[in-house]
mmCIF file of C-alpha atoms in Angstrom:
data_model
loop_
_atom_site.group_PDB
_atom_site.id
_atom_site.type_symbol
_atom_site.label_atom_id
_atom_site.label_comp_id
_atom_site.label_asym_id
_atom_site.label_seq_id
_atom_site.Cartn_x
_atom_site.Cartn_y
_atom_site.Cartn_z
ATOM 1 C CA MET A 1 -6.452 -0.460 -11.713
ATOM 2 C CA GLN A 2 -6.761 -2.779 -14.671
ATOM 3 C CA SER A 3 -4.742 -0.354 -16.795
ATOM 4 C CA LEU A 4 -1.961 -0.342 -14.182
ATOM 5 C CA GLY A 5 -1.714 -4.136 -14.375
ATOM 6 C CA LEU A 6 -1.644 -3.937 -18.150
ATOM 7 C CA ALA A 7 1.118 -1.309 -18.051
ATOM 8 C CA ILE A 8 3.197 -3.422 -15.660
ATOM 9 C CA SER A 9 2.732 -6.507 -17.852
ATOM 10 C CA TYR A 10 3.793 -4.490 -20.901
ATOM 11 C CA LEU A 11 6.927 -3.175 -19.176
ATOM 12 C CA ILE A 12 7.909 -6.663 -18.038
ATOM 13 C CA ALA A 13 7.405 -8.016 -21.575
ATOM 14 C CA ILE A 14 9.296 -5.216 -23.379
ATOM 15 C CA ASN A 15 12.205 -5.359 -20.935
ATOM 16 C CA LEU A 16 12.433 -9.148 -21.239
ATOM 17 C CA ALA A 17 12.305 -8.847 -25.040
ATOM 18 C CA THR A 18 15.048 -6.194 -24.968
ATOM 19 C CA LEU A 19 17.222 -8.419 -22.784
ATOM 20 C CA LEU A 20 16.704 -11.373 -25.136
ATOM 21 C CA VAL A 21 17.480 -9.300 -28.246
ATOM 22 C CA LEU A 22 20.732 -8.073 -26.667
ATOM 23 C CA GLY A 23 21.611 -11.680 -25.773
ATOM 24 C CA LEU A 24 20.882 -12.764 -29.343
ATOM 25 C CA ASP A 25 23.027 -9.936 -30.684
ATOM 26 C CA LYS A 26 25.895 -11.012 -28.413
ATOM 27 C CA ILE A 27 25.660 -14.600 -29.701
ATOM 28 C CA LEU A 28 25.571 -13.387 -33.299
ATOM 29 C CA ALA A 29 28.544 -11.102 -32.662
ATOM 30 C CA ALA A 30 30.561 -14.013 -31.290
ATOM 31 C CA LYS A 31 29.791 -16.068 -34.400
ATOM 32 C CA GLY A 32 30.686 -13.180 -36.688
ATOM 33 C CA GLY A 33 27.392 -13.323 -38.546
ATOM 34 C CA TRP A 34 24.397 -11.073 -39.038
ATOM 35 C CA ARG A 35 23.844 -8.555 -36.227
ATOM 36 C CA VAL A 36 20.837 -6.787 -34.794
ATOM 37 C CA PRO A 37 21.036 -3.166 -36.013
ATOM 38 C CA GLU A 38 21.631 -0.547 -33.319
ATOM 39 C CA ALA A 39 18.511 1.289 -34.448
ATOM 40 C CA VAL A 40 16.414 -1.753 -33.530
ATOM 41 C CA LEU A 41 18.000 -1.928 -30.091
ATOM 42 C CA VAL A 42 17.337 1.778 -29.532
ATOM 43 C CA LEU A 43 13.706 1.309 -30.621
ATOM 44 C CA PHE A 44 13.302 -1.342 -27.941
ATOM 45 C CA VAL A 45 14.557 1.241 -25.435
ATOM 46 C CA ILE A 46 12.200 3.937 -26.749
ATOM 47 C CA PHE A 47 9.279 1.534 -26.346
ATOM 48 C CA GLY A 48 10.186 1.095 -22.665
ATOM 49 C CA GLY A 49 12.985 -1.473 -22.550
ATOM 50 C CA ILE A 50 15.697 0.588 -20.846
ATOM 51 C CA GLY A 51 15.862 -1.794 -17.874
ATOM 52 C CA GLY A 52 16.348 -4.793 -20.151
ATOM 53 C CA ALA A 53 18.971 -2.928 -22.169
ATOM 54 C CA VAL A 54 21.006 -1.944 -19.118
ATOM 55 C CA ALA A 55 20.693 -5.449 -17.656
ATOM 56 C CA GLY A 56 21.657 -7.027 -20.991
ATOM 57 C CA ARG A 57 24.695 -4.821 -21.446
ATOM 58 C CA THR A 58 25.840 -5.643 -17.916
ATOM 59 C CA LEU A 59 24.987 -9.349 -18.006
ATOM 60 C CA PHE A 60 26.437 -10.026 -21.466
ATOM 61 C CA ARG A 61 29.145 -7.309 -21.318
ATOM 62 C CA HIS A 62 27.893 -6.289 -24.722
ATOM 63 C CA ARG A 63 28.435 -2.987 -26.546
ATOM 64 C CA THR A 64 29.830 -1.421 -23.395
ATOM 65 C CA ARG A 65 32.853 0.212 -25.059
ATOM 66 C CA ARG A 66 30.874 1.949 -27.785
ATOM 67 C CA SER A 67 30.223 5.450 -26.504
ATOM 68 C CA SER A 68 28.105 6.269 -29.566
ATOM 69 C CA PHE A 69 25.746 3.400 -28.747
ATOM 70 C CA THR A 70 25.652 4.441 -25.095
ATOM 71 C CA ALA A 71 24.648 7.960 -26.127
ATOM 72 C CA ARG A 72 21.921 6.617 -28.431
ATOM 73 C CA LEU A 73 20.705 4.291 -25.699
ATOM 74 C CA TRP A 74 20.293 7.081 -23.139
ATOM 75 C CA THR A 75 18.789 9.410 -25.737
ATOM 76 C CA GLY A 76 16.206 6.704 -26.424
ATOM 77 C CA ALA A 77 15.534 6.436 -22.695
ATOM 78 C CA VAL A 78 14.951 10.201 -22.446
ATOM 79 C CA ILE A 79 12.593 10.087 -25.446
ATOM 80 C CA SER A 80 10.714 7.226 -23.795
ATOM 81 C CA LEU A 81 10.375 9.097 -20.503
ATOM 82 C CA CYS A 82 9.175 12.239 -22.310
ATOM 83 C CA CYS A 83 6.512 10.217 -24.132
ATOM 84 C CA VAL A 84 5.351 8.562 -20.913
ATOM 85 C CA GLY A 85 5.272 11.919 -19.131
ATOM 86 C CA SER A 86 3.272 13.471 -21.952
ATOM 87 C CA LEU A 87 0.779 10.616 -21.933
ATOM 88 C CA ALA A 88 0.425 10.861 -18.159
ATOM 89 C CA ALA A 89 -0.167 14.612 -18.349
ATOM 90 C CA MET A 90 -2.751 14.187 -21.094
ATOM 91 C CA SER A 91 -4.576 11.403 -19.261
ATOM 92 C CA THR A 92 -4.942 13.462 -16.084
ATOM 93 C CA SER A 93 -6.311 16.431 -18.024
ATOM 94 C CA LEU A 94 -8.857 14.160 -19.723
ATOM 95 C CA VAL A 95 -10.298 12.829 -16.477
ATOM 96 C CA PRO A 96 -13.808 14.234 -16.077
ATOM 97 C CA PRO A 97 -14.557 16.154 -12.880
ATOM 98 C CA HIS A 98 -16.338 14.411 -10.062
ATOM 99 C CA PRO A 99 -20.112 14.576 -10.720
ATOM 100 C CA GLU A 100 -20.842 16.189 -7.338
ATOM 101 C CA GLU A 101 -18.390 19.030 -7.955
ATOM 102 C CA GLU A 102 -19.464 21.898 -10.119
ATOM 103 C CA PRO A 103 -16.724 23.463 -12.190
ATOM 104 C CA ARG A 104 -16.171 27.057 -11.138
ATOM 105 C CA SER A 105 -15.066 29.716 -13.510
ATOM 106 C CA ALA A 106 -12.997 32.717 -12.492
ATOM 107 C CA VAL A 107 -16.117 34.902 -12.739
ATOM 108 C CA ALA A 108 -18.105 32.625 -10.409
ATOM 109 C CA LEU A 109 -15.254 32.611 -7.882
ATOM 110 C CA ALA A 110 -15.005 36.432 -7.999
ATOM 111 C CA GLN A 111 -18.751 36.819 -7.443
ATOM 112 C CA ALA A 112 -18.636 34.428 -4.476
ATOM 113 C CA ARG A 113 -16.236 36.746 -2.613
#
């Protein structure tokens, strides 16, 4: 359960950071100065910040007309979900069996019948 709390804390932090970076980029865009590269914004999404990115785009009405950025954003979200799914699948296969249960091979099951 401790790892679940850690994962939730991480997701809250990365989504808040993504929201703040989009807000910063909007301010910088209004001033006409240096901008946060799109690749950095997509990396935030890949690391789990899709909620913050969607909220930031809606809240700040930022980069909403750029279909190329939208495509990169959702591609990053799919990559993120694939990584999380892969990690979840690997973690369940690494869980040791319950000590009271003996693993049964196909041969042992056939002999039991």
